[in-house]
Amino acid sequence: MTINYEEHFQQSIARLKAEGRYRVFNDLERKAGSFPMAKSHITGRTVTVWCSNDYLGMGQHPKVTTAMSEAIGRMGAGAGGTRNISGNHHAMVTLEETLAELHRKEAALVMTSGYVTNEAALSTLCSMLPGCIVFSDQFNHASMIHGIRNSKAERHIFRHNDVKHLEELLKAADPARPKLIAFESVYSMDGDISPIKDICDLADEYNAITYLDEVHAVGMYGPRGAGVAERENVMDRLTVIQGTLGKAYGVMGGYLAASRALVDMVRSYAPGFIFTTALPPSLCAGANASIRHLMESREERELQKYKVQVAKDMMANAGLPVMPTMSHIIPILVSDPVLCKQASDMLLNQFDIYVQPINFPTVPRGTERLRITPSPIHSHEMIMELTRALVWVFERLGIKANVEDMKNAA
């Protein structure tokens, strides 16, 4: 019997649709100079975007767009290939110097995305350390999980942000073997923050190195926007800091910052870096301009922090099932994939509000949610409109705030 390939593909998609997990990518056209507004090519109307990871609106900041335009005028569109083949264009060299300065590390290495950086760096680090044991937070991003798996190193999963469980696992490990603790600072779906200092204390005690993913924190926290580790004054205690240029910095790309020797090892051994076309000069120039601006300006961070608190308070006071968080991310619990998609569709079609549903496998089954990310540019009127729309949609769908469910999801 031969397989009918097309039928197999169709059945795979049908299963997702039956479970309410089929992902629809909305056709949006961001409007230059009008963030957070975008044109929906589905409804044909202008919509307000409430779920962008361009947390500070830097993707349309004049310093960033000007730097990118000027770089294209000077250096053209593309990088010309891998860095090994085409060499480092100077915008890349400048960007890596800035990133090393940002995190107060000896060196930095830029790759094409945060995902690629995590996969390439972790798979290389853990495979190059003989007999390495990896201790990974339960809620680490898929890119970290895949990088660790690809290294084929022994791995142990500690309960999310549970320092006691991590210590139990470290105690049980062979003291002579290399150890790496991999975790995030801000977890993007729950919006909670890890106990970085406590994990660094354990790393010191058990002779482990640390790998911190700050992708949802760089640009956002700390006096210079270097992340939660900077805010808590522990950057120097971390072996590797990994970040992204595609969220708060508003452009594209991923990077790691560490010692010169560690960075050089990843650069020399990681296939995900060696065989990938480099970021073009325009993206590097734009990212560099964004980082430099946010190293000096606190205005965007302070205003965004204020808008987030206004939105949290307004939505909680309206009786919406807002999950408690200590970060800029506001998850609103729905707990059902079908209802989550319906709520998203109703917000778009009835109110011209775009919020993408978050379903399994991004979050565990039964914790489906809408994820709100207010920016400094969202106005009070926009926050009020969103709150009223959510109340209207949730009432019609019968979605209610269940305190116990919210605690369990968090």
C-alpha positions as a LaTeX table, in Angstrom:
\begin{tabular}{lrrr}
\hline
Residue & $x$ (\AA) & $y$ (\AA) & $z$ (\AA) \\
\hline
Met1 & 0.00 & 0.00 & 0.00 \\
Thr2 & 1.40 & 3.41 & $-0.98$ \\
Ile3 & 0.82 & 6.57 & 0.99 \\
Asn4 & $-1.29$ & 9.36 & $-0.43$ \\
Tyr5 & 0.92 & 12.28 & 0.52 \\
Glu6 & $-1.56$ & 15.09 & $-0.09$ \\
Glu7 & $-4.26$ & 13.27 & 1.86 \\
His8 & $-1.82$ & 12.78 & 4.75 \\
Phe9 & $-0.98$ & 16.49 & 4.78 \\
Gln10 & $-4.67$ & 17.45 & 4.67 \\
Gln11 & $-5.49$ & 15.10 & 7.54 \\
Ser12 & $-2.71$ & 16.61 & 9.63 \\
Ile13 & $-4.20$ & 20.06 & 9.14 \\
Ala14 & $-7.73$ & 18.77 & 9.78 \\
Arg15 & $-6.64$ & 17.46 & 13.19 \\
Leu16 & $-5.37$ & 20.92 & 14.16 \\
Lys17 & $-8.63$ & 22.52 & 13.03 \\
Ala18 & $-10.72$ & 19.97 & 14.97 \\
Glu19 & $-8.74$ & 20.79 & 18.13 \\
Gly20 & $-9.12$ & 24.53 & 17.58 \\
Arg21 & $-5.34$ & 24.91 & 17.24 \\
Tyr22 & $-5.08$ & 25.80 & 13.55 \\
Arg23 & $-3.05$ & 29.00 & 13.26 \\
Val24 & $-4.27$ & 31.79 & 10.99 \\
Phe25 & $-1.78$ & 34.49 & 10.09 \\
Asn26 & $-3.60$ & 37.77 & 9.71 \\
Asp27 & $-2.59$ & 39.79 & 6.66 \\
Leu28 & $-1.51$ & 43.11 & 8.18 \\
Glu29 & 0.35 & 46.09 & 6.76 \\
Arg30 & 2.04 & 48.22 & 9.40 \\
Lys31 & 1.72 & 51.96 & 8.75 \\
Ala32 & 5.01 & 53.85 & 8.91 \\
Gly33 & 4.81 & 56.56 & 11.52 \\
Ser34 & 1.45 & 55.34 & 12.85 \\
Phe35 & 2.38 & 52.54 & 15.26 \\
Pro36 & 0.40 & 50.70 & 16.67 \\
Met37 & $-1.98$ & 51.07 & 13.72 \\
Ala38 & $-1.97$ & 48.71 & 10.74 \\
Lys39 & $-4.11$ & 48.00 & 7.71 \\
Ser40 & $-5.91$ & 44.67 & 7.78 \\
His41 & $-6.04$ & 43.12 & 4.31 \\
Ile42 & $-8.71$ & 40.78 & 5.70 \\
Thr43 & $-11.24$ & 43.43 & 6.76 \\
Gly44 & $-9.84$ & 46.25 & 4.63 \\
Arg45 & $-9.90$ & 48.55 & 7.66 \\
Thr46 & $-7.31$ & 50.08 & 9.96 \\
Val47 & $-6.78$ & 48.07 & 13.15 \\
Thr48 & $-5.05$ & 48.68 & 16.48 \\
Val49 & $-2.35$ & 46.08 & 17.15 \\
Trp50 & $-2.20$ & 44.92 & 20.78 \\
Cys51 & 0.08 & 41.89 & 20.59 \\
Ser52 & 3.28 & 43.09 & 18.91 \\
Asn53 & 6.68 & 42.23 & 20.34 \\
Asp54 & 7.91 & 45.58 & 19.03 \\
Tyr55 & 7.36 & 46.55 & 22.65 \\
Leu56 & 8.56 & 50.15 & 22.47 \\
Gly57 & 7.63 & 50.98 & 18.88 \\
Met58 & 11.32 & 51.25 & 17.94 \\
Gly59 & 10.65 & 49.56 & 14.59 \\
Gln60 & 9.37 & 52.94 & 13.40 \\
His61 & 11.60 & 55.27 & 15.39 \\
Pro62 & 13.14 & 57.94 & 13.10 \\
Lys63 & 16.68 & 57.18 & 14.30 \\
Val64 & 16.25 & 53.52 & 13.36 \\
Thr65 & 14.59 & 54.00 & 9.97 \\
Thr66 & 17.05 & 56.74 & 9.02 \\
Ala67 & 20.03 & 54.56 & 9.93 \\
Met68 & 18.64 & 51.71 & 7.84 \\
Ser69 & 17.95 & 53.91 & 4.83 \\
Glu70 & 21.40 & 55.47 & 4.96 \\
Ala71 & 23.03 & 52.03 & 5.24 \\
Ile72 & 21.24 & 50.81 & 2.12 \\
Gly73 & 22.36 & 53.92 & 0.29 \\
Arg74 & 26.00 & 53.31 & 1.29 \\
Met75 & 26.26 & 49.50 & 1.29 \\
Gly76 & 23.33 & 48.10 & $-0.66$ \\
Ala77 & 20.66 & 45.60 & 0.33 \\
Gly78 & 22.28 & 42.28 & 1.21 \\
Ala79 & 25.26 & 40.93 & 3.12 \\
Gly80 & 26.49 & 38.94 & 0.14 \\
Gly81 & 26.51 & 35.57 & 1.88 \\
Thr82 & 27.90 & 33.99 & 5.02 \\
Arg83 & 30.40 & 35.94 & 7.07 \\
Asn84 & 33.03 & 33.33 & 6.33 \\
Ile85 & 32.59 & 33.75 & 2.56 \\
Ser86 & 31.76 & 37.45 & 2.25 \\
Gly87 & 33.54 & 38.84 & 5.30 \\
Asn88 & 32.17 & 41.03 & 8.06 \\
His89 & 30.58 & 44.20 & 6.75 \\
His90 & 31.49 & 47.07 & 9.04 \\
Ala91 & 27.94 & 47.61 & 10.30 \\
Met92 & 28.09 & 44.10 & 11.79 \\
Val93 & 31.41 & 44.81 & 13.51 \\
Thr94 & 30.01 & 48.02 & 15.01 \\
Leu95 & 26.84 & 46.27 & 16.18 \\
Glu96 & 28.75 & 43.50 & 17.95 \\
Glu97 & 30.95 & 46.06 & 19.69 \\
Thr98 & 27.82 & 47.86 & 20.90 \\
Leu99 & 26.25 & 44.62 & 22.19 \\
Ala100 & 29.40 & 43.69 & 24.10 \\
Glu101 & 29.39 & 47.17 & 25.63 \\
Leu102 & 25.67 & 46.90 & 26.45 \\
His103 & 26.11 & 43.69 & 28.45 \\
Arg104 & 29.61 & 44.54 & 29.71 \\
Lys105 & 31.07 & 41.40 & 28.18 \\
Glu106 & 34.29 & 40.94 & 26.22 \\
Ala107 & 32.59 & 40.01 & 22.95 \\
Ala108 & 29.28 & 39.45 & 21.18 \\
Leu109 & 28.16 & 37.41 & 18.18 \\
Val110 & 25.17 & 38.31 & 16.00 \\
Met111 & 23.08 & 35.71 & 14.18 \\
Thr112 & 19.92 & 35.84 & 12.08 \\
Ser113 & 17.40 & 35.35 & 14.90 \\
Gly114 & 17.06 & 34.63 & 18.59 \\
Tyr115 & 15.91 & 31.12 & 17.73 \\
Val116 & 19.00 & 30.42 & 15.63 \\
Thr117 & 21.24 & 31.89 & 18.34 \\
Asn118 & 19.80 & 29.67 & 21.08 \\
Glu119 & 19.86 & 26.54 & 18.96 \\
Ala120 & 23.37 & 27.14 & 17.64 \\
Ala121 & 24.95 & 28.34 & 20.88 \\
Leu122 & 23.44 & 25.76 & 23.23 \\
Ser123 & 24.00 & 22.80 & 20.91 \\
Thr124 & 27.63 & 23.87 & 20.47 \\
Leu125 & 28.36 & 24.75 & 24.09 \\
Cys126 & 26.84 & 21.60 & 25.54 \\
Ser127 & 28.49 & 19.30 & 22.99 \\
Met128 & 31.93 & 20.92 & 23.32 \\
Leu129 & 32.02 & 20.45 & 27.11 \\
Pro130 & 32.88 & 16.76 & 27.66 \\
Gly131 & 30.28 & 15.01 & 29.83 \\
Cys132 & 28.23 & 18.20 & 30.20 \\
Ile133 & 25.01 & 18.04 & 32.22 \\
Val134 & 22.37 & 20.63 & 31.33 \\
Phe135 & 19.81 & 21.92 & 33.82 \\
Ser136 & 16.94 & 23.54 & 31.93 \\
Asp137 & 13.90 & 25.43 & 33.23 \\
Gln138 & 10.61 & 23.65 & 32.54 \\
Phe139 & 9.24 & 26.62 & 30.56 \\
Asn140 & 12.29 & 27.39 & 28.43 \\
His141 & 11.65 & 28.44 & 24.84 \\
Ala142 & 11.51 & 25.81 & 22.09 \\
Ser143 & 14.76 & 27.13 & 20.62 \\
Met144 & 16.59 & 26.44 & 23.88 \\
Ile145 & 15.04 & 22.99 & 24.17 \\
His146 & 16.03 & 22.09 & 20.61 \\
Gly147 & 19.57 & 23.37 & 21.08 \\
Ile148 & 20.01 & 21.30 & 24.24 \\
Arg149 & 18.53 & 18.20 & 22.60 \\
Asn150 & 20.71 & 18.56 & 19.54 \\
Ser151 & 23.82 & 18.66 & 21.73 \\
Lys152 & 22.94 & 15.13 & 22.99 \\
Ala153 & 24.14 & 16.19 & 26.44 \\
Glu154 & 22.56 & 14.71 & 29.55 \\
Arg155 & 19.74 & 17.03 & 30.60 \\
His156 & 17.55 & 17.54 & 33.64 \\
Ile157 & 14.44 & 19.73 & 33.74 \\
Phe158 & 13.82 & 21.74 & 36.89 \\
Arg159 & 10.37 & 22.99 & 37.81 \\
His160 & 9.70 & 26.48 & 36.54 \\
Asn161 & 11.60 & 29.08 & 38.59 \\
Asp162 & 11.97 & 26.50 & 41.40 \\
Val163 & 15.41 & 27.12 & 42.90 \\
Lys164 & 15.02 & 24.36 & 45.49 \\
His165 & 14.33 & 21.77 & 42.80 \\
Leu166 & 17.30 & 23.03 & 40.79 \\
Glu167 & 19.54 & 22.63 & 43.82 \\
Glu168 & 18.30 & 19.07 & 44.38 \\
Leu169 & 19.28 & 18.19 & 40.80 \\
Leu170 & 22.66 & 19.89 & 41.10 \\
Lys171 & 23.40 & 18.09 & 44.38 \\
Ala172 & 22.67 & 14.73 & 42.79 \\
Ala173 & 25.05 & 15.34 & 39.87 \\
Asp174 & 28.67 & 14.27 & 39.69 \\
Pro175 & 30.70 & 17.24 & 41.06 \\
Ala176 & 33.47 & 16.61 & 38.53 \\
Arg177 & 31.29 & 16.94 & 35.41 \\
Pro178 & 30.73 & 20.26 & 33.59 \\
Lys179 & 27.31 & 21.79 & 34.23 \\
Leu180 & 25.24 & 24.43 & 32.42 \\
Ile181 & 22.08 & 26.07 & 33.76 \\
Ala182 & 19.80 & 27.41 & 31.00 \\
Phe183 & 16.93 & 29.75 & 31.82 \\
Glu184 & 15.13 & 32.93 & 30.76 \\
Ser185 & 14.68 & 36.25 & 32.52 \\
Val186 & 11.15 & 37.16 & 31.33 \\
Tyr187 & 8.96 & 34.25 & 30.24 \\
Ser188 & 6.97 & 35.53 & 27.32 \\
Met189 & 3.62 & 33.77 & 27.79 \\
Asp190 & 3.18 & 34.01 & 31.57 \\
Gly191 & 5.08 & 37.27 & 31.96 \\
Asp192 & 6.90 & 36.12 & 35.09 \\
Ile193 & 10.56 & 36.77 & 35.94 \\
Ser194 & 13.19 & 34.30 & 37.04 \\
Pro195 & 15.22 & 34.51 & 40.29 \\
Ile196 & 18.48 & 35.28 & 38.48 \\
Lys197 & 20.57 & 36.04 & 41.58 \\
Asp198 & 19.53 & 32.81 & 43.33 \\
Ile199 & 20.37 & 30.77 & 40.24 \\
Cys200 & 23.76 & 32.47 & 39.99 \\
Asp201 & 24.38 & 31.62 & 43.67 \\
Leu202 & 23.73 & 27.95 & 42.90 \\
Ala203 & 25.93 & 28.10 & 39.82 \\
Asp204 & 28.79 & 29.40 & 41.94 \\
Glu205 & 28.25 & 26.78 & 44.62 \\
Tyr206 & 28.09 & 23.84 & 42.21 \\
Asn207 & 30.64 & 25.10 & 39.66 \\
Ala208 & 28.16 & 25.52 & 36.80 \\
Ile209 & 28.08 & 28.04 & 33.98 \\
Thr210 & 24.90 & 30.01 & 33.27 \\
Tyr211 & 23.06 & 30.74 & 30.03 \\
Leu212 & 20.40 & 33.45 & 30.33 \\
Asp213 & 17.88 & 34.19 & 27.57 \\
Glu214 & 16.93 & 37.89 & 27.86 \\
Val215 & 15.02 & 38.21 & 24.58 \\
His216 & 11.87 & 39.64 & 26.19 \\
Ala217 & 13.88 & 41.90 & 28.49 \\
Val218 & 16.63 & 43.59 & 26.44 \\
Gly219 & 15.74 & 47.18 & 25.75 \\
Met220 & 13.05 & 46.96 & 28.42 \\
Tyr221 & 14.73 & 46.68 & 31.82 \\
Gly222 & 17.77 & 48.17 & 33.51 \\
Pro223 & 19.06 & 51.76 & 33.39 \\
Arg224 & 20.58 & 51.17 & 29.91 \\
Gly225 & 18.08 & 48.61 & 28.68 \\
Ala226 & 20.46 & 45.67 & 29.04 \\
Gly227 & 17.76 & 43.51 & 30.65 \\
Val228 & 16.65 & 42.16 & 34.00 \\
Ala229 & 20.20 & 41.06 & 34.83 \\
Glu230 & 21.31 & 44.69 & 34.56 \\
Arg231 & 18.38 & 45.86 & 36.65 \\
Glu232 & 19.35 & 43.39 & 39.37 \\
Asn233 & 23.08 & 44.16 & 39.02 \\
Val234 & 24.10 & 40.57 & 38.21 \\
Met235 & 25.26 & 40.80 & 34.58 \\
Asp236 & 28.84 & 40.07 & 35.56 \\
Arg237 & 27.80 & 36.79 & 37.20 \\
Leu238 & 26.29 & 35.32 & 34.03 \\
Thr239 & 28.43 & 33.30 & 31.64 \\
Val240 & 26.29 & 33.88 & 28.54 \\
Ile241 & 23.59 & 36.47 & 27.90 \\
Gln242 & 21.47 & 35.84 & 24.83 \\
Gly243 & 19.18 & 38.43 & 23.33 \\
Thr244 & 17.22 & 39.51 & 20.29 \\
Leu245 & 17.15 & 42.54 & 18.03 \\
Gly246 & 13.62 & 41.73 & 16.85 \\
Lys247 & 11.51 & 42.68 & 19.87 \\
Ala248 & 12.11 & 45.83 & 21.94 \\
Tyr249 & 14.84 & 46.94 & 19.53 \\
Gly250 & 12.34 & 46.72 & 16.67 \\
Val251 & 14.52 & 45.21 & 13.95 \\
Met252 & 15.66 & 41.59 & 13.42 \\
Gly253 & 18.38 & 39.22 & 14.56 \\
Gly254 & 19.70 & 37.43 & 17.63 \\
Tyr255 & 22.98 & 37.51 & 19.53 \\
Leu256 & 24.97 & 36.23 & 22.46 \\
Ala257 & 27.41 & 38.14 & 24.68 \\
Ala258 & 30.09 & 36.39 & 26.71 \\
Ser259 & 33.85 & 36.01 & 27.11 \\
Arg260 & 36.01 & 36.38 & 24.02 \\
Ala261 & 37.00 & 32.70 & 24.14 \\
Leu262 & 33.43 & 31.42 & 24.45 \\
Val263 & 32.16 & 33.62 & 21.64 \\
Asp264 & 35.06 & 32.58 & 19.42 \\
Met265 & 34.34 & 28.91 & 20.09 \\
Val266 & 30.67 & 29.29 & 19.07 \\
Arg267 & 31.72 & 31.31 & 16.02 \\
Ser268 & 34.18 & 28.60 & 15.00 \\
Tyr269 & 32.09 & 25.48 & 15.66 \\
Ala270 & 28.35 & 26.27 & 15.37 \\
Pro271 & 26.90 & 25.15 & 12.00 \\
Gly272 & 23.84 & 27.38 & 12.55 \\
Phe273 & 26.18 & 30.36 & 12.46 \\
Ile274 & 28.84 & 29.24 & 10.00 \\
Phe275 & 26.51 & 28.24 & 7.16 \\
Thr276 & 23.89 & 31.01 & 7.43 \\
Thr277 & 23.84 & 34.23 & 5.40 \\
Ala278 & 24.68 & 37.22 & 7.59 \\
Leu279 & 22.24 & 39.96 & 8.47 \\
Pro280 & 22.36 & 42.76 & 5.87 \\
Pro281 & 24.05 & 46.08 & 6.73 \\
Ser282 & 20.76 & 47.96 & 6.97 \\
Leu283 & 19.42 & 45.71 & 9.75 \\
Cys284 & 22.68 & 45.94 & 11.66 \\
Ala285 & 22.74 & 49.73 & 11.35 \\
Gly286 & 19.11 & 50.00 & 12.45 \\
Ala287 & 19.67 & 47.70 & 15.42 \\
Asn288 & 22.76 & 49.62 & 16.46 \\
Ala289 & 20.86 & 52.92 & 16.32 \\
Ser290 & 18.02 & 51.44 & 18.40 \\
Ile291 & 20.35 & 50.04 & 21.07 \\
Arg292 & 22.34 & 53.25 & 21.29 \\
His293 & 19.17 & 55.32 & 21.67 \\
Leu294 & 17.75 & 53.09 & 24.41 \\
Met295 & 21.07 & 53.01 & 26.26 \\
Glu296 & 20.71 & 56.76 & 26.70 \\
Ser297 & 16.93 & 57.27 & 26.83 \\
Arg298 & 14.70 & 55.95 & 29.62 \\
Glu299 & 11.62 & 57.77 & 28.37 \\
Glu300 & 10.27 & 54.87 & 26.30 \\
Arg301 & 10.72 & 52.34 & 29.11 \\
Glu302 & 9.15 & 54.55 & 31.77 \\
Leu303 & 6.15 & 55.44 & 29.62 \\
Gln304 & 5.62 & 51.84 & 28.61 \\
Lys305 & 5.77 & 50.72 & 32.25 \\
Tyr306 & 3.10 & 53.29 & 33.10 \\
Lys307 & 0.82 & 52.25 & 30.21 \\
Val308 & 1.16 & 48.58 & 31.19 \\
Gln309 & 0.05 & 49.33 & 34.74 \\
Val310 & $-2.89$ & 51.41 & 33.52 \\
Ala311 & $-4.00$ & 48.54 & 31.27 \\
Lys312 & $-3.58$ & 45.91 & 34.01 \\
Asp313 & $-5.59$ & 47.95 & 36.48 \\
Met314 & $-8.33$ & 48.88 & 34.03 \\
Met315 & $-8.84$ & 45.33 & 32.79 \\
Ala316 & $-8.70$ & 43.76 & 36.26 \\
Asn317 & $-11.22$ & 46.31 & 37.57 \\
Ala318 & $-13.50$ & 45.39 & 34.67 \\
Gly319 & $-13.54$ & 41.77 & 35.89 \\
Leu320 & $-11.45$ & 40.35 & 33.07 \\
Pro321 & $-9.37$ & 37.21 & 33.81 \\
Val322 & $-6.00$ & 38.98 & 33.86 \\
Met323 & $-3.19$ & 36.68 & 35.00 \\
Pro324 & $-0.92$ & 38.39 & 37.56 \\
Thr325 & 2.55 & 39.20 & 36.22 \\
Met326 & 5.58 & 41.25 & 37.27 \\
Ser327 & 6.50 & 42.20 & 33.71 \\
His328 & 5.18 & 44.16 & 30.73 \\
Ile329 & 3.24 & 41.15 & 29.38 \\
Ile330 & $-0.47$ & 40.88 & 30.19 \\
Pro331 & $-1.94$ & 37.39 & 29.65 \\
Ile332 & $-5.76$ & 37.15 & 29.72 \\
Leu333 & $-6.86$ & 33.59 & 30.45 \\
Val334 & $-9.47$ & 31.93 & 28.23 \\
Ser335 & $-8.68$ & 28.22 & 28.90 \\
Asp336 & $-10.25$ & 26.96 & 25.68 \\
Pro337 & $-8.66$ & 26.99 & 22.19 \\
Val338 & $-11.92$ & 27.39 & 20.28 \\
Leu339 & $-13.14$ & 30.25 & 22.47 \\
Cys340 & $-9.71$ & 31.85 & 22.29 \\
Lys341 & $-9.84$ & 31.94 & 18.48 \\
Gln342 & $-13.44$ & 33.16 & 18.52 \\
Ala343 & $-12.53$ & 35.97 & 20.90 \\
Ser344 & $-9.65$ & 37.02 & 18.65 \\
Asp345 & $-11.89$ & 36.98 & 15.56 \\
Met346 & $-14.63$ & 39.00 & 17.28 \\
Leu347 & $-12.15$ & 41.64 & 18.44 \\
Leu348 & $-10.86$ & 42.01 & 14.89 \\
Asn349 & $-14.19$ & 41.93 & 13.07 \\
Gln350 & $-16.31$ & 43.90 & 15.54 \\
Phe351 & $-13.81$ & 46.36 & 17.02 \\
Asp352 & $-10.81$ & 46.52 & 14.63 \\
Ile353 & $-8.57$ & 45.27 & 17.45 \\
Tyr354 & $-5.89$ & 42.71 & 16.64 \\
Val355 & $-4.88$ & 40.25 & 19.39 \\
Gln356 & $-3.59$ & 36.86 & 18.29 \\
Pro357 & $-4.84$ & 33.78 & 20.21 \\
Ile358 & $-2.16$ & 31.80 & 22.07 \\
Asn359 & $-2.83$ & 28.06 & 22.05 \\
Phe360 & $-0.98$ & 24.77 & 22.59 \\
Pro361 & 1.91 & 24.01 & 22.07 \\
Thr362 & 2.97 & 27.59 & 22.85 \\
Val363 & 1.19 & 27.25 & 26.21 \\
Pro364 & $-0.07$ & 24.09 & 28.00 \\
Arg365 & $-3.52$ & 22.79 & 27.09 \\
Gly366 & $-6.20$ & 24.38 & 29.22 \\
Thr367 & $-4.26$ & 27.64 & 29.62 \\
Glu368 & $-5.08$ & 29.18 & 26.23 \\
Arg369 & $-5.01$ & 32.95 & 26.39 \\
Leu370 & $-4.89$ & 36.33 & 24.73 \\
Arg371 & $-1.55$ & 38.08 & 25.23 \\
Ile372 & $-1.62$ & 41.87 & 25.48 \\
Thr373 & 1.53 & 43.98 & 25.12 \\
Pro374 & 0.88 & 47.70 & 25.66 \\
Ser375 & 3.48 & 50.05 & 24.21 \\
Pro376 & 4.35 & 53.61 & 25.22 \\
Ile377 & 2.49 & 54.75 & 22.12 \\
His378 & $-0.89$ & 53.17 & 22.99 \\
Ser379 & $-3.09$ & 55.98 & 24.32 \\
His380 & $-5.44$ & 55.93 & 27.32 \\
Glu381 & $-8.34$ & 56.00 & 24.87 \\
Met382 & $-6.97$ & 52.90 & 23.14 \\
Ile383 & $-6.67$ & 51.11 & 26.48 \\
Met384 & $-10.28$ & 52.00 & 27.33 \\
Glu385 & $-11.47$ & 50.82 & 23.91 \\
Leu386 & $-9.62$ & 47.51 & 24.32 \\
Thr387 & $-11.06$ & 46.97 & 27.80 \\
Arg388 & $-14.62$ & 47.68 & 26.69 \\
Ala389 & $-14.22$ & 45.40 & 23.67 \\
Leu390 & $-12.82$ & 42.55 & 25.77 \\
Val391 & $-15.69$ & 42.82 & 28.25 \\
Trp392 & $-18.24$ & 42.74 & 25.42 \\
Val393 & $-16.60$ & 39.73 & 23.73 \\
Phe394 & $-16.04$ & 37.76 & 26.94 \\
Glu395 & $-19.65$ & 38.31 & 28.06 \\
Arg396 & $-21.02$ & 36.99 & 24.77 \\
Leu397 & $-18.69$ & 33.99 & 24.78 \\
Gly398 & $-19.33$ & 33.24 & 28.45 \\
Ile399 & $-15.68$ & 33.61 & 29.43 \\
Lys400 & $-15.39$ & 34.45 & 33.12 \\
Ala401 & $-12.57$ & 35.17 & 35.54 \\
Asn402 & $-11.77$ & 32.07 & 37.57 \\
Val403 & $-9.21$ & 32.96 & 40.23 \\
Glu404 & $-8.17$ & 29.33 & 40.79 \\
Asp405 & $-7.65$ & 28.74 & 37.06 \\
Met406 & $-5.54$ & 31.89 & 36.81 \\
Lys407 & $-3.34$ & 30.75 & 39.70 \\
Asn408 & $-2.89$ & 27.32 & 38.16 \\
Ala409 & $-2.06$ & 28.78 & 34.73 \\
Ala410 & 0.47 & 31.14 & 36.26 \\
\hline
\end{tabular}
